[in-house]
Amino acid sequence: MRKVAGFRGEERGSAFFVVLVLVVASVMLVGAFLTTSLARVRDVELQVMEASAWNAAESAMNEVVESLWPKYRDADPKTRVHALDGLDGSSDPLARFRIDGRTLGRSTYRAEVTDLHVVEGEYVDVKVVATGENIKASRTLTAVIRYGHKPAQVFDHAYFINNFGWLWGAGVTVNGSVRSNGNLSLKSATVNGDIYASENEELGAIGSIEGDARFKDLVWYNDHYGDRIRPSNPTAPTEDANGNGVLDFGEDANGNGKLDEYELRDGYNGAPEKLASQAKVVMPYLGDLSDYTAIAKAKGGTLSHGGKVVVNAVLGDDVGEQQNLLLVGTDVNPIIINGPVVVKNDVVLKGVIKGQGTIFAGRNVHIIGNLTYADPPAWPKRSTDMGSVHAANATKDMVGLAAKGSVLLGDYTGSEWLSVTRKYQTAPFTQPYIVDPSDAANGYVSYIDKDGNPVFDGNYRAYDGGMKDDGGGGLTARKFYESSFSDAKIRANADSQVRQVDAIIYTNHMLSGKVGASTFNGALVSRDEAIVYDGSLFVNYDIRTSSTGYEFLDIYLPRDPARRIIYWGEGR
């Protein structure tokens, strides 16, 4: 056995020192870690509280915005712009719109309307300041929301009926989408566009599409239709000839350095869909026209003829001023429109028209002959440069005709006109429907229903309670489909047939008439439709009308209430 040698004293001291150093270092590291951790915990806690304050402020902002929207959206159109006026307390300190003392998580919030900017007939800019705060953080947001109007969705279609719809006859061709706010019946028509039918509890409609329609493929469409017909989608064959997704040599047809598919959303794709049981689309019902009167005055709209301004924003609002208008445009002296205008009663038109704008009629619009653009738009087929097409069409003629009453086509004084349209102007083809109280001025309030709503019974052949010129210096009773002018004056100016109408047509009530083999370039929107045609009827959609389209032009057609945020940021 051997004896093991013991440690010397120096070695034991060195070991102790090392251990001590290690212990001290460990304590320091732990302390540093704890300090850092506590700092991070505080930072995280502060971030959490900042986020909580931010979320509270955002919630407050959203609550105000959502609270104001129905107040604006559901207001009477003639007072809609003023529905929000005064909420900043400028006219009444007690009217300031605010919320306060609400709790969200660990924060409280408050918000108020601090400023309003009202543009008559156009929009209201509402400034809202919202604050969220807690014991450690406070965040403030400011937003400016513009409550105004947008183009009505009904104008996204070539043919829109706010009722049961029907397209019967092999002679009917619609180049654009078709939509009804009820069931839709099809029989032999050609529809080069999507077809929609809507559920409508008021009509008892399930949104069914009965029958079938024909359509053209893209090759036929591009080869046979002229440039008044909307373009196809794509507007030209893809540059990707070999389908490899890469721009190869010789594929850059327009020399822009990229592989083009030439897509155009509002163009015809050659594969239309039938879409049943859709949601009902709200009609932009025309009330007493005060909203559009304000817009016409603000925009300085005019209607001219023969070198003279015949409508300076509004016709018929001054004492002694005539309230009816009959214009016949020619190549030498066309009817010229510039912006929106309002005519208090009837508008009777035919001939050449030019410019951009919408005519609002307080009663009927009568088109008693061809109504054609002096400088119409054009959409060439197989275009590889839709940018140039867009730029060119932006200045072309575009006219809206919006009637608070009805729109009538052709010479209604002739016996044939009434004999072929009469059965479509009353029950069972038409049905009673709720109208605006202001329609009483035009005779459209037949009775009040059990819920207190004004209702029209659907009989457009009846007398409306108004009077028309009897042609001999006196007055005589007037029917819904007649104008306020004498029959003799209408006969003297009307053509034997209507064959072409260039316009976007809108009516609260009936679109009816006797036409020849005819073409409508624009869009047709109405409650009841009863157009009787000879041979063929073409409806060609003007894609500049589409509310979200590539070529959209604002000519102040009837509009829907809308809102959009024009500023959103932190701080006041």
Coordinates of N, CA and C in Angstrom, one line a residue, residues 334-553:
P334 N -76.7 71.0 -83.2 CA -77.0 69.9 -82.2 C -77.4 70.5 -80.9
I335 N -78.0 69.6 -80.1 CA -78.3 69.9 -78.7 C -76.9 69.7 -78.0
I336 N -76.5 70.6 -77.2 CA -75.2 70.6 -76.5 C -75.4 70.6 -75.0
I337 N -74.9 69.5 -74.3 CA -75.0 69.4 -72.9 C -73.6 69.6 -72.3
N338 N -73.6 70.3 -71.2 CA -72.3 70.4 -70.4 C -72.6 70.3 -68.9
G339 N -72.4 69.1 -68.4 CA -72.7 68.9 -67.0 C -74.1 68.5 -66.7
P340 N -74.5 68.4 -65.5 CA -75.9 68.1 -65.1 C -76.8 69.3 -65.2
V341 N -78.0 69.0 -65.7 CA -79.1 70.0 -65.7 C -80.4 69.4 -65.3
V342 N -81.3 70.3 -64.8 CA -82.6 69.8 -64.3 C -83.7 70.6 -65.0
V343 N -84.7 69.9 -65.5 CA -85.9 70.5 -66.1 C -87.1 70.0 -65.2
K344 N -87.8 71.0 -64.8 CA -88.8 70.7 -63.7 C -89.9 69.8 -64.2
N345 N -90.2 69.7 -65.5 CA -91.4 68.9 -65.9 C -90.9 68.0 -67.0
D346 N -91.5 68.1 -68.2 CA -91.2 67.2 -69.3 C -90.1 67.6 -70.2
V347 N -89.4 66.6 -70.7 CA -88.3 66.8 -71.7 C -88.6 66.0 -72.9
V348 N -88.7 66.6 -74.1 CA -88.9 66.0 -75.3 C -87.7 66.2 -76.3
L349 N -87.2 65.1 -76.8 CA -85.9 65.2 -77.6 C -85.9 64.4 -78.8
K350 N -85.2 64.8 -79.8 CA -84.8 64.0 -80.9 C -83.6 64.7 -81.6
G351 N -82.9 63.9 -82.5 CA -81.9 64.5 -83.3 C -80.5 64.3 -82.8
V352 N -79.6 65.2 -83.1 CA -78.2 65.1 -82.8 C -77.9 65.8 -81.4
I353 N -77.1 65.1 -80.6 CA -76.8 65.7 -79.3 C -75.3 65.4 -79.0
K354 N -74.7 66.4 -78.3 CA -73.3 66.3 -78.1 C -72.9 66.8 -76.7
G355 N -71.7 66.4 -76.2 CA -71.3 66.9 -74.9 C -71.3 65.7 -73.9
Q356 N -71.1 66.1 -72.6 CA -71.2 65.1 -71.6 C -72.0 65.7 -70.4
G357 N -73.0 64.9 -69.9 CA -73.8 65.4 -68.8 C -75.1 64.6 -68.7
T358 N -75.9 64.9 -67.8 CA -77.2 64.2 -67.6 C -78.3 65.2 -67.4
I359 N -79.4 64.9 -68.1 CA -80.6 65.7 -68.1 C -81.6 65.0 -67.1
F360 N -81.9 65.7 -66.0 CA -82.9 65.2 -65.0 C -84.3 65.9 -65.3
A361 N -85.3 65.0 -65.5 CA -86.6 65.5 -65.8 C -87.5 65.3 -64.6
G362 N -88.2 66.4 -64.2 CA -89.1 66.3 -63.0 C -90.3 65.4 -63.3
R363 N -90.5 65.1 -64.6 CA -91.6 64.2 -65.0 C -91.1 63.2 -66.0
N364 N -91.6 63.3 -67.3 CA -91.2 62.4 -68.3 C -90.1 62.8 -69.2
V365 N -89.4 61.9 -69.8 CA -88.5 62.1 -70.9 C -89.1 61.4 -72.1
H366 N -89.4 62.1 -73.2 CA -89.9 61.6 -74.4 C -88.9 61.6 -75.5
I367 N -88.6 60.5 -76.1 CA -87.6 60.5 -77.3 C -88.5 60.2 -78.5
I368 N -88.7 61.2 -79.3 CA -89.7 61.1 -80.4 C -89.1 60.9 -81.8
G369 N -87.8 60.6 -81.8 CA -87.1 60.3 -83.0 C -85.7 59.8 -82.7
N370 N -84.9 59.5 -83.7 CA -83.5 59.1 -83.4 C -82.8 60.2 -82.6
L371 N -82.0 59.7 -81.6 CA -81.2 60.6 -80.7 C -79.8 60.1 -80.8
T372 N -78.9 60.8 -81.5 CA -77.6 60.2 -81.8 C -76.5 61.2 -81.4
Y373 N -75.4 60.6 -81.0 CA -74.2 61.4 -80.6 C -73.6 62.0 -81.9
A374 N -73.1 63.3 -81.7 CA -72.3 63.9 -82.8 C -70.9 63.3 -82.9
D375 N -70.4 62.9 -81.7 CA -69.0 62.4 -81.7 C -69.0 61.1 -80.8
P376 N -69.5 60.0 -81.3 CA -69.7 58.8 -80.4 C -68.3 58.1 -80.0
P377 N -68.4 57.4 -78.9 CA -67.2 56.6 -78.6 C -67.0 55.4 -79.5
A378 N -65.8 54.8 -79.4 CA -65.5 53.7 -80.3 C -64.5 52.7 -79.6
W379 N -64.8 51.4 -79.7 CA -64.0 50.4 -79.0 C -63.5 49.4 -80.1
P380 N -62.4 49.7 -80.7 CA -61.9 48.7 -81.8 C -61.7 47.4 -81.2
K381 N -62.0 46.3 -82.0 CA -61.7 45.0 -81.6 C -60.3 44.6 -81.8
R382 N -59.8 43.7 -80.9 CA -58.4 43.2 -80.9 C -57.4 44.3 -80.7
S383 N -57.7 45.2 -79.8 CA -56.8 46.3 -79.5 C -55.7 45.9 -78.6
T384 N -54.5 46.4 -78.9 CA -53.3 46.1 -78.1 C -52.9 47.4 -77.3
D385 N -53.7 48.4 -77.4 CA -53.4 49.7 -76.8 C -54.7 50.3 -76.2
M386 N -55.2 49.7 -75.2 CA -56.4 50.3 -74.6 C -56.2 51.6 -73.9
G387 N -55.0 51.9 -73.6 CA -54.7 53.2 -73.0 C -55.1 54.3 -73.9
S388 N -54.7 54.2 -75.2 CA -55.1 55.2 -76.2 C -56.5 55.2 -76.4
V389 N -57.2 54.0 -76.4 CA -58.6 54.0 -76.6 C -59.3 54.7 -75.5
H390 N -58.8 54.4 -74.3 CA -59.4 55.1 -73.1 C -59.3 56.6 -73.2
A391 N -58.1 57.1 -73.6 CA -57.9 58.5 -73.7 C -58.8 59.2 -74.7
A392 N -59.0 58.5 -75.8 CA -59.8 59.0 -76.9 C -61.3 59.1 -76.5
N393 N -61.8 58.0 -75.8 CA -63.2 58.0 -75.4 C -63.5 58.9 -74.3
A394 N -62.5 59.3 -73.5 CA -62.8 60.2 -72.4 C -63.4 61.6 -72.8
T395 N -63.2 61.9 -74.1 CA -63.7 63.2 -74.6 C -64.9 63.0 -75.5
K396 N -65.3 61.8 -75.8 CA -66.4 61.6 -76.7 C -67.8 61.9 -76.0
D397 N -68.8 62.0 -76.7 CA -70.1 62.3 -76.2 C -70.6 61.3 -75.3
M398 N -71.3 61.7 -74.2 CA -71.9 60.8 -73.2 C -73.0 61.5 -72.5
V399 N -74.2 61.0 -72.7 CA -75.4 61.7 -72.2 C -76.3 60.8 -71.4
G400 N -76.7 61.2 -70.2 CA -77.6 60.5 -69.4 C -79.0 61.2 -69.4
L401 N -80.1 60.4 -69.4 CA -81.4 60.9 -69.4 C -82.1 60.2 -68.2
A402 N -82.4 61.0 -67.2 CA -83.0 60.5 -65.9 C -84.3 61.1 -65.7
A403 N -85.4 60.3 -65.6 CA -86.7 60.8 -65.5 C -87.3 60.4 -64.1
K404 N -87.8 61.4 -63.4 CA -88.5 61.1 -62.2 C -89.9 60.4 -62.5
G405 N -90.4 60.7 -63.7 CA -91.6 60.0 -64.1 C -91.2 58.8 -65.0
S406 N -91.6 58.8 -66.2 CA -91.3 57.7 -67.1 C -90.5 58.1 -68.4
V407 N -90.0 57.1 -69.1 CA -89.3 57.4 -70.4 C -90.1 56.7 -71.5
L408 N -90.6 57.5 -72.5 CA -91.4 57.0 -73.5 C -90.7 57.2 -74.9
L409 N -90.8 56.2 -75.7 CA -90.1 56.2 -77.0 C -91.1 56.2 -78.2
G410 N -90.9 57.1 -79.1 CA -91.7 57.1 -80.3 C -92.9 58.1 -80.2
D411 N -93.8 58.1 -81.2 CA -94.9 59.0 -81.3 C -96.1 58.4 -80.6
Y412 N -96.3 58.8 -79.3 CA -97.4 58.2 -78.5 C -98.7 58.6 -79.0
T413 N -98.8 59.6 -79.9 CA -100.1 60.1 -80.3 C -100.7 59.2 -81.4
G414 N -99.9 58.3 -82.0 CA -100.4 57.5 -83.0 C -101.2 56.3 -82.5
S415 N -102.2 55.8 -83.2 CA -103.0 54.7 -82.7 C -102.3 53.4 -82.6
E416 N -101.3 53.2 -83.5 CA -100.5 52.0 -83.5 C -99.7 51.9 -82.2
W417 N -99.1 53.1 -81.8 CA -98.3 53.1 -80.6 C -99.0 52.6 -79.4
L418 N -100.2 53.1 -79.2 CA -101.0 52.7 -78.0 C -101.5 51.2 -78.2
S419 N -101.9 50.8 -79.4 CA -102.4 49.5 -79.5 C -101.4 48.4 -79.2
V420 N -100.1 48.6 -79.5 CA -99.1 47.6 -79.3 C -98.5 47.7 -77.9
T421 N -98.6 48.8 -77.2 CA -98.0 49.0 -75.9 C -98.9 48.9 -74.8
R422 N -100.2 49.1 -75.0 CA -101.2 49.3 -74.0 C -101.3 48.1 -73.0
K423 N -101.2 46.8 -73.5 CA -101.3 45.7 -72.6 C -100.1 45.6 -71.6
Y424 N -99.0 46.2 -71.9 CA -97.8 46.2 -71.1 C -97.8 47.3 -70.1
Q425 N -98.8 48.2 -70.1 CA -98.8 49.4 -69.3 C -99.8 49.3 -68.1
T426 N -100.3 48.1 -67.9 CA -101.2 48.0 -66.8 C -101.2 46.5 -66.3
A427 N -101.9 46.2 -65.3 CA -102.0 44.8 -64.8 C -102.6 43.9 -65.8
P428 N -102.2 42.6 -65.9 CA -101.4 41.9 -64.9 C -99.9 42.1 -65.2
F429 N -99.5 42.8 -66.3 CA -98.1 42.9 -66.6 C -97.4 43.7 -65.6
T430 N -98.0 44.8 -65.2 CA -97.4 45.6 -64.1 C -98.1 45.3 -62.8
Q431 N -97.4 45.6 -61.7 CA -97.9 45.4 -60.4 C -97.8 46.6 -59.5
P432 N -98.6 46.8 -58.5 CA -98.4 47.9 -57.6 C -97.1 47.9 -56.9
Y433 N -96.5 49.1 -56.6 CA -95.2 49.2 -55.9 C -95.1 50.5 -55.1
I434 N -94.3 50.4 -54.1 CA -94.1 51.6 -53.2 C -93.3 52.6 -54.0
V435 N -93.7 53.9 -53.8 CA -93.0 55.0 -54.5 C -92.6 56.0 -53.4
D436 N -92.0 57.1 -53.9 CA -91.6 58.2 -53.0 C -92.8 59.1 -52.8
P437 N -92.9 59.7 -51.6 CA -94.0 60.6 -51.4 C -94.1 61.8 -52.4
S438 N -92.9 62.2 -52.8 CA -92.9 63.3 -53.8 C -93.5 62.9 -55.1
D439 N -93.7 61.6 -55.4 CA -94.3 61.2 -56.6 C -95.8 61.6 -56.7
A440 N -96.3 62.0 -55.6 CA -97.7 62.5 -55.7 C -97.9 63.6 -56.6
A441 N -96.9 64.4 -56.8 CA -97.0 65.6 -57.7 C -97.2 65.1 -59.2
N442 N -96.7 63.9 -59.5 CA -96.9 63.4 -60.8 C -98.0 62.3 -60.9
G443 N -98.8 62.2 -59.8 CA -99.9 61.3 -59.8 C -99.6 59.8 -59.5
Y444 N -98.4 59.5 -59.1 CA -98.0 58.2 -58.9 C -98.4 57.6 -57.5
V445 N -99.0 58.4 -56.7 CA -99.5 57.9 -55.4 C -100.9 57.5 -55.6
S446 N -101.2 56.2 -55.7 CA -102.6 55.8 -55.9 C -103.3 55.6 -54.6
Y447 N -102.5 55.1 -53.6 CA -103.1 54.9 -52.3 C -102.0 54.7 -51.3
I448 N -102.4 54.7 -50.0 CA -101.4 54.4 -48.9 C -101.6 53.0 -48.4
D449 N -100.6 52.2 -48.2 CA -100.8 50.9 -47.8 C -100.9 50.8 -46.2
K450 N -101.1 49.6 -45.7 CA -101.3 49.4 -44.3 C -100.2 49.9 -43.4
D451 N -99.0 49.9 -44.0 CA -97.8 50.4 -43.3 C -97.5 51.9 -43.5
G452 N -98.4 52.6 -44.2 CA -98.2 54.0 -44.3 C -97.4 54.4 -45.5
N453 N -97.1 53.4 -46.4 CA -96.3 53.7 -47.6 C -97.1 54.1 -48.8
P454 N -96.7 55.2 -49.5 CA -97.4 55.5 -50.8 C -97.2 54.5 -51.8
V455 N -98.2 54.1 -52.5 CA -98.1 53.0 -53.5 C -98.8 53.5 -54.9
F456 N -98.1 53.1 -56.0 CA -98.7 53.3 -57.3 C -99.3 52.0 -57.8
D457 N -100.5 52.1 -58.3 CA -101.2 50.8 -58.7 C -100.7 50.2 -60.0
G458 N -99.8 50.8 -60.7 CA -99.2 50.3 -61.9 C -99.9 50.5 -63.2
N459 N -101.0 51.3 -63.1 CA -101.8 51.6 -64.3 C -101.3 52.9 -65.0
Y460 N -100.3 52.7 -66.0 CA -99.8 53.8 -66.7 C -100.7 54.4 -67.8
R461 N -101.8 53.7 -68.0 CA -102.7 54.2 -69.0 C -103.8 55.2 -68.5
A462 N -103.7 55.3 -67.1 CA -104.7 56.2 -66.5 C -104.3 57.6 -66.6
Y463 N -105.3 58.5 -66.3 CA -105.0 59.9 -66.2 C -104.2 60.2 -64.9
D464 N -103.2 61.1 -65.0 CA -102.3 61.3 -63.8 C -102.7 62.4 -62.9
G465 N -103.8 63.1 -63.3 CA -104.2 64.3 -62.5 C -103.7 65.6 -63.0
G466 N -102.7 65.5 -64.0 CA -102.2 66.7 -64.5 C -102.9 67.2 -65.8
M467 N -102.4 68.2 -66.4 CA -103.0 68.8 -67.6 C -101.9 69.0 -68.7
K468 N -102.4 68.9 -69.9 CA -101.6 69.1 -71.1 C -102.2 70.2 -72.0
D469 N -101.4 70.7 -72.9 CA -101.9 71.7 -73.9 C -102.9 71.0 -74.8
D470 N -104.0 71.6 -75.0 CA -105.0 70.9 -75.9 C -104.8 71.3 -77.4
G471 N -103.8 72.2 -77.6 CA -103.6 72.6 -79.0 C -104.4 73.8 -79.5
G472 N -105.3 74.2 -78.6 CA -106.2 75.4 -79.0 C -106.1 76.5 -78.0
G473 N -105.1 76.5 -77.2 CA -105.0 77.6 -76.2 C -105.5 77.2 -74.8
G474 N -106.1 76.0 -74.7 CA -106.6 75.6 -73.4 C -105.8 74.4 -72.9
L475 N -106.4 73.7 -71.9 CA -105.8 72.6 -71.3 C -106.7 71.4 -71.2
T476 N -106.2 70.2 -71.2 CA -107.0 69.0 -71.2 C -106.3 68.0 -70.3
A477 N -107.0 67.0 -69.8 CA -106.5 66.0 -68.9 C -105.3 65.2 -69.6
R478 N -104.4 64.8 -68.8 CA -103.2 64.2 -69.3 C -103.0 62.8 -68.7
K479 N -102.5 61.8 -69.5 CA -102.2 60.4 -69.0 C -100.8 60.3 -68.7
F480 N -100.5 59.2 -68.0 CA -99.1 59.0 -67.5 C -98.1 59.0 -68.7
Y481 N -98.5 58.3 -69.8 CA -97.6 58.2 -70.9 C -97.5 59.4 -71.8
E482 N -98.3 60.4 -71.6 CA -98.3 61.6 -72.4 C -97.4 62.7 -71.9
S483 N -97.0 63.6 -72.7 CA -96.3 64.8 -72.3 C -97.2 65.9 -72.0
S484 N -96.7 67.1 -71.6 CA -97.5 68.2 -71.3 C -97.8 69.1 -72.6
F485 N -97.1 68.7 -73.7 CA -97.3 69.4 -75.0 C -98.5 68.8 -75.6
S486 N -99.0 69.6 -76.6 CA -100.2 69.2 -77.3 C -99.9 68.0 -78.2
D487 N -100.9 67.2 -78.5 CA -100.6 66.1 -79.4 C -100.2 66.6 -80.8
A488 N -100.7 67.7 -81.2 CA -100.4 68.3 -82.5 C -98.9 68.6 -82.6
K489 N -98.4 69.2 -81.5 CA -96.9 69.5 -81.5 C -96.0 68.3 -81.5
I490 N -96.5 67.3 -80.8 CA -95.7 66.0 -80.8 C -95.7 65.4 -82.2
R491 N -96.9 65.3 -82.8 CA -97.0 64.8 -84.2 C -96.1 65.5 -85.2
A492 N -96.1 66.9 -85.0 CA -95.4 67.7 -86.0 C -93.9 67.5 -85.9
N493 N -93.4 67.0 -84.8 CA -91.9 66.9 -84.6 C -91.4 65.5 -84.5
A494 N -92.3 64.5 -84.3 CA -91.9 63.1 -84.2 C -91.6 62.5 -85.5
D495 N -90.7 61.5 -85.5 CA -90.4 60.7 -86.6 C -91.3 59.5 -86.7
S496 N -91.4 58.9 -87.8 CA -92.3 57.7 -87.9 C -91.9 56.6 -87.1
Q497 N -90.5 56.4 -86.9 CA -90.0 55.4 -86.1 C -88.7 55.9 -85.4
V498 N -88.4 55.3 -84.3 CA -87.2 55.5 -83.6 C -86.3 54.3 -83.9
R499 N -85.1 54.5 -84.4 CA -84.2 53.4 -84.8 C -82.9 53.4 -84.0
Q500 N -82.5 54.6 -83.4 CA -81.3 54.6 -82.7 C -81.4 55.6 -81.5
V501 N -80.9 55.2 -80.4 CA -80.9 56.1 -79.2 C -79.5 56.0 -78.6
D502 N -78.7 57.1 -78.5 CA -77.4 57.1 -77.9 C -77.6 57.8 -76.5
A503 N -77.7 57.1 -75.4 CA -77.9 57.7 -74.1 C -78.0 56.6 -73.1
I504 N -77.6 57.0 -71.8 CA -77.9 56.1 -70.7 C -79.2 56.5 -70.1
I505 N -80.2 55.6 -70.1 CA -81.6 55.9 -69.8 C -81.9 55.4 -68.4
Y506 N -82.5 56.2 -67.6 CA -82.9 55.8 -66.2 C -84.3 56.4 -66.0
T507 N -85.2 55.5 -65.4 CA -86.5 56.0 -64.9 C -86.9 55.3 -63.7
N508 N -87.5 56.0 -62.7 CA -88.1 55.4 -61.6 C -89.2 54.5 -61.9
H509 N -89.9 54.7 -63.0 CA -91.1 54.0 -63.3 C -91.1 53.2 -64.6
M510 N -91.7 53.7 -65.7 CA -91.8 52.9 -66.9 C -90.9 53.3 -68.0
L511 N -90.4 52.4 -68.8 CA -89.7 52.6 -70.0 C -90.5 51.8 -71.1
S512 N -91.1 52.6 -72.0 CA -92.0 51.9 -72.9 C -92.0 52.7 -74.2
G513 N -92.5 52.0 -75.3 CA -92.7 52.7 -76.5 C -92.7 51.7 -77.7
K514 N -93.0 52.3 -78.9 CA -93.0 51.5 -80.1 C -91.8 52.0 -81.0
V515 N -90.9 51.1 -81.3 CA -89.7 51.5 -82.1 C -89.6 50.6 -83.3
G516 N -88.7 51.0 -84.2 CA -88.4 50.2 -85.4 C -87.3 49.2 -85.0
A517 N -86.7 48.7 -86.1 CA -85.5 47.9 -85.9 C -84.4 48.8 -85.3
S518 N -84.1 48.7 -84.0 CA -83.5 49.8 -83.3 C -82.3 49.3 -82.5
T519 N -81.4 50.3 -82.2 CA -80.2 50.2 -81.4 C -80.1 51.2 -80.3
F520 N -79.8 50.7 -79.1 CA -79.6 51.6 -78.0 C -78.2 51.5 -77.6
N521 N -77.5 52.6 -77.6 CA -76.1 52.6 -77.2 C -75.9 53.3 -75.9
G522 N -75.7 52.6 -74.8 CA -75.6 53.2 -73.5 C -76.0 52.2 -72.5
A523 N -77.2 52.3 -71.9 CA -77.8 51.4 -70.9 C -79.3 51.7 -70.7
L524 N -80.1 50.7 -70.3 CA -81.5 50.9 -70.0 C -81.7 50.4 -68.6
V525 N -82.3 51.4 -67.8 CA -82.5 51.1 -66.3 C -83.9 51.6 -66.0
S526 N -84.8 50.7 -65.5 CA -86.2 51.1 -65.3 C -86.8 50.2 -64.3
R527 N -88.0 50.6 -63.8 CA -88.9 49.7 -63.0 C -89.6 48.7 -63.9
D528 N -90.5 49.2 -64.8 CA -91.2 48.4 -65.7 C -90.7 48.7 -67.1
E529 N -90.6 47.7 -67.9 CA -90.1 47.9 -69.3 C -91.0 47.2 -70.3
A530 N -91.4 48.0 -71.3 CA -92.3 47.5 -72.3 C -92.0 48.2 -73.6
I531 N -90.9 47.8 -74.2 CA -90.4 48.3 -75.5 C -90.9 47.3 -76.6
V532 N -91.7 47.7 -77.5 CA -92.1 46.9 -78.6 C -91.4 47.3 -79.9
Y533 N -90.7 46.3 -80.5 CA -89.8 46.6 -81.6 C -90.2 45.9 -82.9
D534 N -89.7 46.4 -84.0 CA -89.9 45.7 -85.3 C -88.5 45.0 -85.7
G535 N -88.5 43.7 -85.9 CA -87.4 43.1 -86.5 C -86.3 42.8 -85.5
S536 N -85.6 43.8 -85.0 CA -84.5 43.6 -84.1 C -84.3 44.7 -83.1
L537 N -83.7 44.4 -82.0 CA -83.4 45.4 -80.9 C -82.1 45.0 -80.3
F538 N -81.1 46.0 -80.5 CA -79.8 45.8 -79.9 C -79.6 46.8 -78.8
V539 N -79.1 46.3 -77.6 CA -78.7 47.2 -76.5 C -77.2 47.0 -76.3
N540 N -76.4 48.0 -76.6 CA -75.0 48.0 -76.5 C -74.5 48.8 -75.4
Y541 N -73.9 48.1 -74.4 CA -73.4 48.8 -73.2 C -72.3 49.7 -73.4
D542 N -72.4 50.9 -72.8 CA -71.3 51.9 -72.8 C -70.5 51.7 -71.6
I543 N -69.3 51.1 -71.7 CA -68.5 50.7 -70.6 C -68.0 51.9 -69.7
R544 N -68.1 53.1 -70.3 CA -67.7 54.3 -69.5 C -68.7 54.5 -68.4
T545 N -69.9 53.8 -68.4 CA -70.9 53.9 -67.3 C -70.6 53.1 -66.1
S546 N -69.8 52.0 -66.2 CA -69.5 51.1 -65.1 C -68.9 51.9 -64.0
S547 N -69.5 51.7 -62.8 CA -69.1 52.5 -61.6 C -67.7 52.3 -61.2
T548 N -67.1 51.1 -61.5 CA -65.7 50.9 -61.1 C -64.9 50.5 -62.3
G549 N -65.3 50.9 -63.4 CA -64.7 50.4 -64.7 C -63.4 51.2 -65.1
Y550 N -62.8 50.6 -66.0 CA -61.5 51.2 -66.5 C -61.8 52.6 -67.2
E551 N -62.9 52.7 -67.8 CA -63.2 53.9 -68.6 C -64.2 54.9 -67.9
F552 N -64.5 54.7 -66.7 CA -65.5 55.4 -66.0 C -65.4 56.9 -66.2
L553 N -66.6 57.5 -66.6 CA -66.7 59.0 -66.6 C -67.9 59.4 -65.8

